[in-house]
Amino acid sequence: YGGGLVVPSYSDFTRDVKVAFEDLFHEYNIKAEYHGSEHKYKFPWTKGPLFVATAEKKIRGPNWAYAAINELTLISMERYREVIGRVRIKGARFPQIVSSGTPEGLASDYYESFVEKPMNGSKCLYGDTRQNAHNLNPNYIQSLYDTYPKQLIDAYLKGLWVNLAGNRFYYGYDP
């Protein structure tokens, strides 16, 4: 069965996701085909394609067995609910929705949806950029420590939900 990949915008897809996919396909010798006019991938291990949709407009019509969302907190809650409504194929072995992105503060609707009142059967996994250091420029992590205040380190490096509302720059001011 086919699935869906939702990205904030088509430019996000072509700049980030498509490039990363192509690198992985090349590295692991995967014979995937991207059909740009139909916005879908065809993989050798499945009959159904992976459709690419953007959060720029409503997601209508498709029936998906699974879905993935890139940069979840950059799309609206309305689009997220549409994705939930698309994963509905009865015969799907693993009808799952996976999302990735940086937690964007406690005021986010997603904080409530994933931390305070998670959906039944859902799980929120946290990723720490330092665990991916072998794939990054050697100076990247230190540059974050050198330039970010504590709240941004906690959110963008450690992947934690933190209060980012107001006081981003003056929280530590001590005259």
Backbone as CSV, one residue per row, in Angstrom:
resi,resn,N_x,N_y,N_z,CA_x,CA_y,CA_z,C_x,C_y,C_z
1,TYR,0.829,-1.189,0.000,0.000,0.000,0.000,0.869,1.245,0.000
2,GLY,0.326,2.311,-0.516,1.049,3.569,-0.600,0.979,4.361,0.687
3,GLY,1.868,5.308,0.776,1.921,6.168,1.944,2.146,7.607,1.543
4,GLY,2.302,8.454,2.538,2.491,9.867,2.265,3.645,10.456,3.045
5,LEU,4.294,11.411,2.425,5.329,12.210,3.068,4.865,13.653,2.981
6,VAL,4.732,14.310,4.117,4.266,15.692,4.147,5.412,16.590,4.592
7,VAL,5.635,17.636,3.827,6.694,18.608,4.097,6.070,19.994,4.169
8,PRO,6.703,20.943,4.865,6.117,22.280,4.959,5.862,22.935,3.594
9,SER,6.823,22.808,2.673,6.672,23.420,1.353,7.432,22.589,0.323
10,TYR,7.114,22.820,-0.944,7.815,22.097,-1.987,9.292,22.477,-2.021
11,SER,9.607,23.739,-1.735,11.018,24.129,-1.719,11.759,23.431,-0.581
12,ASP,11.091,23.215,0.574,11.713,22.436,1.652,12.009,21.020,1.178
13,PHE,11.073,20.447,0.436,11.261,19.093,-0.077,12.454,19.026,-1.021
14,THR,12.489,19.906,-2.028,13.566,19.824,-3.017,14.918,20.194,-2.434
15,ARG,14.938,21.118,-1.473,16.204,21.568,-0.885,16.760,20.590,0.137
16,ASP,15.882,19.967,0.940,16.341,19.154,2.064,16.046,17.663,1.905
17,VAL,14.795,17.328,1.809,14.384,15.925,1.853,14.804,15.163,0.600
18,LYS,14.520,15.708,-0.561,14.848,15.011,-1.807,16.354,14.786,-1.914
19,VAL,17.124,15.774,-1.545,18.595,15.649,-1.588,19.060,14.547,-0.629
20,ALA,18.516,14.531,0.587,18.891,13.499,1.563,18.487,12.112,1.059
21,PHE,17.285,11.997,0.488,16.853,10.716,-0.090,17.827,10.262,-1.172
22,GLU,18.162,11.144,-2.085,19.055,10.771,-3.185,20.410,10.307,-2.670
23,ASP,20.918,10.977,-1.635,22.188,10.547,-1.042,22.073,9.144,-0.463
24,LEU,20.979,8.886,0.256,20.771,7.552,0.836,20.592,6.492,-0.245
25,PHE,19.822,6.812,-1.270,19.617,5.857,-2.362,20.943,5.509,-3.022
26,HIS,21.775,6.497,-3.226,23.078,6.257,-3.839,23.978,5.427,-2.910
27,GLU,24.036,5.831,-1.649,24.911,5.147,-0.694,24.548,3.677,-0.514
28,TYR,23.249,3.385,-0.509,22.807,2.007,-0.260,22.328,1.293,-1.524
29,ASN,22.614,1.887,-2.678,22.283,1.290,-3.962,20.794,0.899,-4.048
30,ILE,19.940,1.824,-3.695,18.490,1.606,-3.749,17.978,2.146,-5.077
31,LYS,17.247,1.317,-5.788,16.717,1.691,-7.105,15.345,2.343,-6.971
32,ALA,15.311,3.493,-6.355,14.058,4.237,-6.202,13.890,5.178,-7.382
33,GLU,12.644,5.417,-7.749,12.339,6.332,-8.839,11.449,7.443,-8.314
34,TYR,11.789,8.689,-8.652,10.935,9.813,-8.298,10.237,10.310,-9.548
35,HIS,8.923,10.376,-9.488,8.111,10.873,-10.595,7.642,12.280,-10.220
36,GLY,8.385,13.269,-10.694,8.148,14.650,-10.293,6.777,15.180,-10.643
37,SER,6.256,14.826,-11.821,4.960,15.366,-12.215,3.829,14.829,-11.335
38,GLU,4.037,13.659,-10.781,3.025,13.069,-9.894,3.402,13.190,-8.421
39,HIS,4.565,13.751,-8.139,5.049,13.926,-6.767,4.994,12.611,-5.988
40,LYS,5.663,11.601,-6.514,5.671,10.313,-5.814,6.965,9.556,-6.087
41,TYR,7.314,8.724,-5.111,8.441,7.803,-5.222,7.910,6.396,-5.422
42,LYS,8.651,5.605,-6.178,8.357,4.188,-6.314,9.586,3.436,-5.822
43,PHE,9.374,2.538,-4.859,10.455,1.755,-4.278,10.330,0.298,-4.707
44,PRO,11.446,-0.418,-4.808,11.391,-1.809,-5.274,10.723,-2.770,-4.283
45,TRP,10.614,-2.408,-3.020,10.100,-3.335,-2.023,8.604,-3.191,-1.742
46,THR,7.934,-2.286,-2.426,6.510,-2.105,-2.162,5.751,-1.841,-3.453
47,LYS,4.497,-2.254,-3.475,3.656,-1.998,-4.646,3.173,-0.559,-4.681
48,GLY,2.876,-0.014,-3.523,2.328,1.330,-3.464,3.411,2.390,-3.421
49,PRO,3.151,3.539,-4.018,4.137,4.621,-4.007,4.116,5.412,-2.705
50,LEU,5.130,6.231,-2.531,5.178,7.207,-1.455,4.865,8.560,-2.086
51,PHE,3.692,9.092,-1.774,3.282,10.380,-2.312,3.874,11.505,-1.477
52,VAL,4.309,12.558,-2.133,4.845,13.731,-1.457,3.776,14.829,-1.503
53,ALA,3.421,15.329,-0.333,2.434,16.409,-0.234,3.040,17.550,0.560
54,THR,2.574,18.753,0.284,3.056,19.903,1.046,1.949,20.398,1.960
55,ALA,2.359,21.073,3.008,1.402,21.641,3.960,0.882,22.987,3.483
56,GLU,1.263,23.391,2.285,0.832,24.677,1.750,-0.646,24.678,1.361
57,LYS,-1.203,23.498,1.124,-2.623,23.411,0.770,-3.218,22.154,1.393
58,LYS,-4.552,22.087,1.381,-5.248,20.968,2.005,-4.789,19.639,1.409
59,ILE,-4.769,18.624,2.251,-4.421,17.276,1.809,-5.735,16.531,1.644
60,ARG,-6.142,16.357,0.410,-7.455,15.774,0.119,-7.324,14.489,-0.671
61,GLY,-8.201,13.563,-0.374,-8.386,12.406,-1.224,-7.577,11.153,-0.997
62,PRO,-6.267,11.236,-0.786,-5.523,9.974,-0.795,-5.822,9.094,0.419
63,ASN,-5.756,7.811,0.181,-5.810,6.823,1.256,-4.390,6.312,1.430
64,TRP,-3.854,6.480,2.618,-2.484,6.072,2.877,-2.442,4.963,3.911
65,ALA,-1.450,4.097,3.786,-1.217,3.054,4.790,-0.348,3.592,5.923
66,TYR,0.422,4.624,5.643,1.341,5.225,6.620,1.647,6.647,6.177
67,ALA,2.205,7.433,7.064,2.596,8.796,6.702,3.810,9.208,7.514
68,ALA,4.590,10.085,6.915,5.729,10.703,7.590,5.620,12.207,7.395
69,ILE,5.953,12.949,8.441,5.892,14.406,8.371,7.269,14.948,8.716
70,ASN,7.805,15.753,7.812,9.081,16.400,8.050,8.821,17.784,8.624
71,GLU,9.529,18.131,9.695,9.399,19.435,10.358,7.958,19.692,10.798
72,LEU,7.463,18.799,11.622,6.075,18.846,12.077,5.664,20.200,12.616
73,THR,6.471,20.806,13.469,6.039,22.044,14.117,6.024,23.240,13.160
74,LEU,6.432,23.033,11.915,6.344,24.097,10.921,5.070,24.007,10.082
75,ILE,4.254,22.982,10.332,2.980,22.880,9.621,1.847,23.129,10.612
76,SER,0.703,23.488,10.092,-0.431,23.806,10.953,-1.035,22.542,11.561
77,MET,-1.702,22.725,12.676,-2.408,21.615,13.312,-3.503,21.094,12.380
78,GLU,-4.083,21.971,11.596,-5.104,21.543,10.630,-4.526,20.533,9.648
79,ARG,-3.325,20.809,9.127,-2.691,19.868,8.186,-2.336,18.561,8.890
80,TYR,-1.889,18.637,10.129,-1.566,17.417,10.870,-2.818,16.545,11.016
81,ARG,-3.931,17.157,11.326,-5.184,16.402,11.452,-5.590,15.787,10.112
82,GLU,-5.320,16.495,9.020,-5.607,15.925,7.699,-4.756,14.685,7.447
83,VAL,-3.503,14.724,7.874,-2.634,13.551,7.722,-3.206,12.378,8.507
84,ILE,-3.618,12.618,9.742,-4.226,11.554,10.549,-5.420,10.949,9.800
85,GLY,-6.211,11.807,9.164,-7.381,11.351,8.427,-7.073,10.589,7.154
86,ARG,-5.854,10.676,6.661,-5.460,9.970,5.427,-4.991,8.547,5.702
87,VAL,-4.476,8.279,6.887,-3.925,6.945,7.207,-5.094,6.067,7.624
88,ARG,-5.694,5.418,6.608,-6.965,4.728,6.865,-7.154,3.444,6.074
89,ILE,-6.119,2.918,5.457,-6.268,1.686,4.685,-6.413,0.505,5.636
90,LYS,-7.512,-0.198,5.506,-7.836,-1.301,6.420,-6.777,-2.405,6.415
91,GLY,-6.239,-2.732,5.273,-5.279,-3.830,5.183,-3.842,-3.471,5.508
92,ALA,-3.599,-2.241,5.911,-2.227,-1.824,6.216,-1.701,-2.593,7.420
93,ARG,-0.511,-3.174,7.285,0.063,-3.953,8.392,0.497,-3.063,9.545
94,PHE,1.033,-1.892,9.253,1.515,-0.974,10.277,1.029,0.438,9.972
95,PRO,-0.222,0.751,10.262,-0.741,2.094,9.971,-0.172,3.117,10.952
96,GLN,0.958,3.675,10.588,1.669,4.562,11.504,1.865,5.948,10.908
97,ILE,2.025,6.912,11.799,2.393,8.270,11.417,3.651,8.608,12.209
98,VAL,4.706,8.980,11.498,5.940,9.394,12.159,6.195,10.848,11.795
99,SER,6.760,11.567,12.725,7.039,12.981,12.516,8.428,13.297,13.018
100,SER,9.048,14.275,12.394,10.337,14.742,12.876,10.319,16.260,12.891
101,GLY,11.209,16.825,13.662,11.320,18.271,13.736,11.798,18.701,15.105
102,THR,11.976,19.986,15.250,12.443,20.555,16.505,11.257,21.028,17.321
103,PRO,11.214,20.701,18.617,10.145,21.235,19.464,10.176,22.763,19.437
104,GLU,9.048,23.376,19.176,9.002,24.832,19.038,8.298,25.510,20.201
105,GLY,8.578,25.093,21.409,8.065,25.802,22.575,6.825,25.194,23.198
106,LEU,6.613,25.536,24.455,5.493,24.990,25.216,4.159,25.548,24.750
107,ALA,4.158,26.669,24.062,2.913,27.268,23.593,2.395,26.588,22.327
108,SER,3.161,25.706,21.768,2.780,25.021,20.542,1.619,24.063,20.786
109,ASP,0.699,23.980,19.826,-0.376,22.986,19.899,0.198,21.576,19.960
110,TYR,1.361,21.401,19.389,1.970,20.076,19.365,2.472,19.647,20.740
111,TYR,2.859,20.586,21.562,3.262,20.234,22.930,2.086,19.584,23.643
112,GLU,0.927,20.179,23.509,-0.266,19.601,24.125,-0.580,18.236,23.512
113,SER,-0.504,18.128,22.196,-0.863,16.892,21.499,0.098,15.736,21.746
114,PHE,1.378,16.053,21.991,2.361,14.981,22.145,2.837,14.772,23.580
115,VAL,2.719,15.797,24.420,3.248,15.690,25.775,2.128,15.711,26.817
116,GLU,1.301,16.748,26.785,0.262,16.867,27.817,-0.893,15.891,27.617
117,LYS,-1.373,15.755,26.379,-2.521,14.893,26.081,-2.241,14.079,24.819
118,PRO,-1.302,13.147,24.880,-0.963,12.396,23.667,-2.102,11.477,23.224
119,MET,-2.156,11.230,21.919,-3.137,10.284,21.380,-2.873,8.905,21.957
120,ASN,-3.920,8.148,22.115,-3.789,6.784,22.595,-2.861,6.005,21.654
121,GLY,-1.894,5.333,22.221,-0.970,4.525,21.437,0.178,5.302,20.829
122,SER,0.265,6.595,21.099,1.361,7.372,20.518,2.547,7.437,21.473
123,LYS,3.682,7.772,20.907,4.903,7.862,21.698,5.740,9.006,21.145
124,CYS,6.295,9.801,22.024,7.162,10.904,21.621,8.606,10.515,21.951
125,LEU,9.439,10.455,20.939,10.850,10.131,21.119,11.667,11.398,20.933
126,TYR,12.641,11.587,21.778,13.476,12.779,21.715,14.841,12.419,21.154
127,GLY,15.336,13.264,20.257,16.651,13.052,19.682,17.588,14.173,20.072
128,ASP,18.797,13.822,20.377,19.818,14.787,20.767,20.841,14.871,19.636
129,THR,21.051,16.068,19.142,21.970,16.278,18.021,23.356,15.710,18.309
130,ARG,23.772,15.723,19.550,25.107,15.222,19.893,25.244,13.729,19.581
131,GLN,24.127,12.999,19.556,24.175,11.577,19.208,24.367,11.366,17.705
132,ASN,24.285,12.427,16.946,24.458,12.366,15.502,25.735,13.095,15.073
133,ALA,26.614,13.329,16.010,27.809,14.135,15.748,28.673,13.577,14.620
134,HIS,28.698,12.275,14.439,29.533,11.677,13.401,29.078,12.054,11.987
135,ASN,27.849,12.580,11.833,27.346,13.010,10.530,27.409,14.521,10.332
136,LEU,27.969,15.232,11.284,27.962,16.689,11.248,29.368,17.261,11.119
137,ASN,29.428,18.513,10.708,30.690,19.230,10.686,31.259,19.202,12.103
138,PRO,32.550,18.942,12.268,33.136,18.837,13.614,32.939,20.068,14.493
139,ASN,32.759,21.238,13.905,32.598,22.472,14.681,31.142,22.834,14.968
140,TYR,30.207,22.115,14.378,28.799,22.506,14.454,28.264,22.559,15.886
141,ILE,28.424,21.505,16.626,27.859,21.438,17.977,28.475,22.506,18.873
142,GLN,29.783,22.669,18.815,30.424,23.701,19.633,29.929,25.088,19.241
143,SER,29.672,25.303,17.957,29.185,26.620,17.531,27.818,26.926,18.135
144,LEU,26.991,25.905,18.322,25.696,26.118,18.982,25.909,26.505,20.439
145,TYR,26.777,25.790,21.129,27.074,26.140,22.527,27.638,27.561,22.637
146,ASP,28.439,27.949,21.663,29.064,29.270,21.704,28.088,30.406,21.423
147,THR,27.007,30.137,20.715,26.126,31.220,20.276,24.700,31.166,20.816
148,TYR,24.221,30.024,21.264,22.834,29.906,21.707,22.708,30.054,23.214
149,PRO,21.636,30.715,23.679,21.341,30.699,25.117,20.821,29.316,25.522
150,LYS,20.727,29.074,26.818,20.362,27.758,27.348,19.061,27.211,26.766
151,GLN,18.003,28.060,26.666,16.726,27.549,26.157,16.860,27.021,24.731
152,LEU,17.624,27.725,23.901,17.787,27.275,22.519,18.663,26.032,22.437
153,ILE,19.641,25.914,23.305,20.441,24.679,23.368,19.527,23.505,23.713
154,ASP,18.674,23.707,24.727,17.762,22.631,25.134,16.821,22.232,24.003
155,ALA,16.317,23.215,23.243,15.378,22.911,22.160,16.090,22.383,20.913
156,TYR,17.066,23.131,20.407,17.631,22.815,19.104,18.790,21.830,19.140
157,LEU,19.421,21.657,20.265,20.513,20.687,20.358,20.047,19.418,21.056
158,LYS,19.341,19.589,22.169,18.907,18.427,22.954,17.538,17.888,22.530
159,GLY,16.787,18.667,21.757,15.491,18.207,21.273,14.406,18.204,22.330
160,LEU,14.497,19.094,23.317,13.530,19.128,24.410,12.501,20.232,24.195
161,TRP,11.304,20.024,24.731,10.290,21.075,24.731,10.654,22.060,25.840
162,VAL,10.857,23.290,25.491,11.159,24.327,26.476,10.327,25.564,26.169
163,ASN,10.210,26.447,27.141,9.464,27.681,26.958,10.289,28.642,26.110
164,LEU,9.844,28.878,24.887,10.538,29.806,23.998,9.751,31.099,23.824
165,ALA,8.674,31.253,24.575,7.837,32.448,24.453,8.466,33.608,25.212
166,GLY,8.845,34.627,24.492,9.395,35.823,25.124,10.728,35.581,25.812
167,ASN,11.392,36.629,26.144,12.642,36.618,26.904,13.742,35.760,26.274
168,ARG,13.706,35.569,24.977,14.740,34.755,24.339,16.124,35.362,24.507
169,PHE,16.195,36.675,24.510,17.503,37.319,24.497,17.896,37.931,25.834
170,TYR,16.931,38.269,26.659,17.241,38.976,27.893,16.982,38.144,29.148
171,TYR,16.745,36.869,28.998,16.430,36.023,30.158,17.568,36.022,31.174
172,GLY,18.801,36.166,30.724,19.939,36.089,31.623,20.548,37.428,31.982
173,TYR,19.852,38.507,31.636,20.391,39.837,31.911,20.424,40.077,33.412
174,ASP,21.587,40.461,33.916,21.752,40.711,35.341,22.564,41.995,35.484
175,PRO,21.867,43.165,35.690,22.598,44.451,35.738,23.484,44.507,36.892
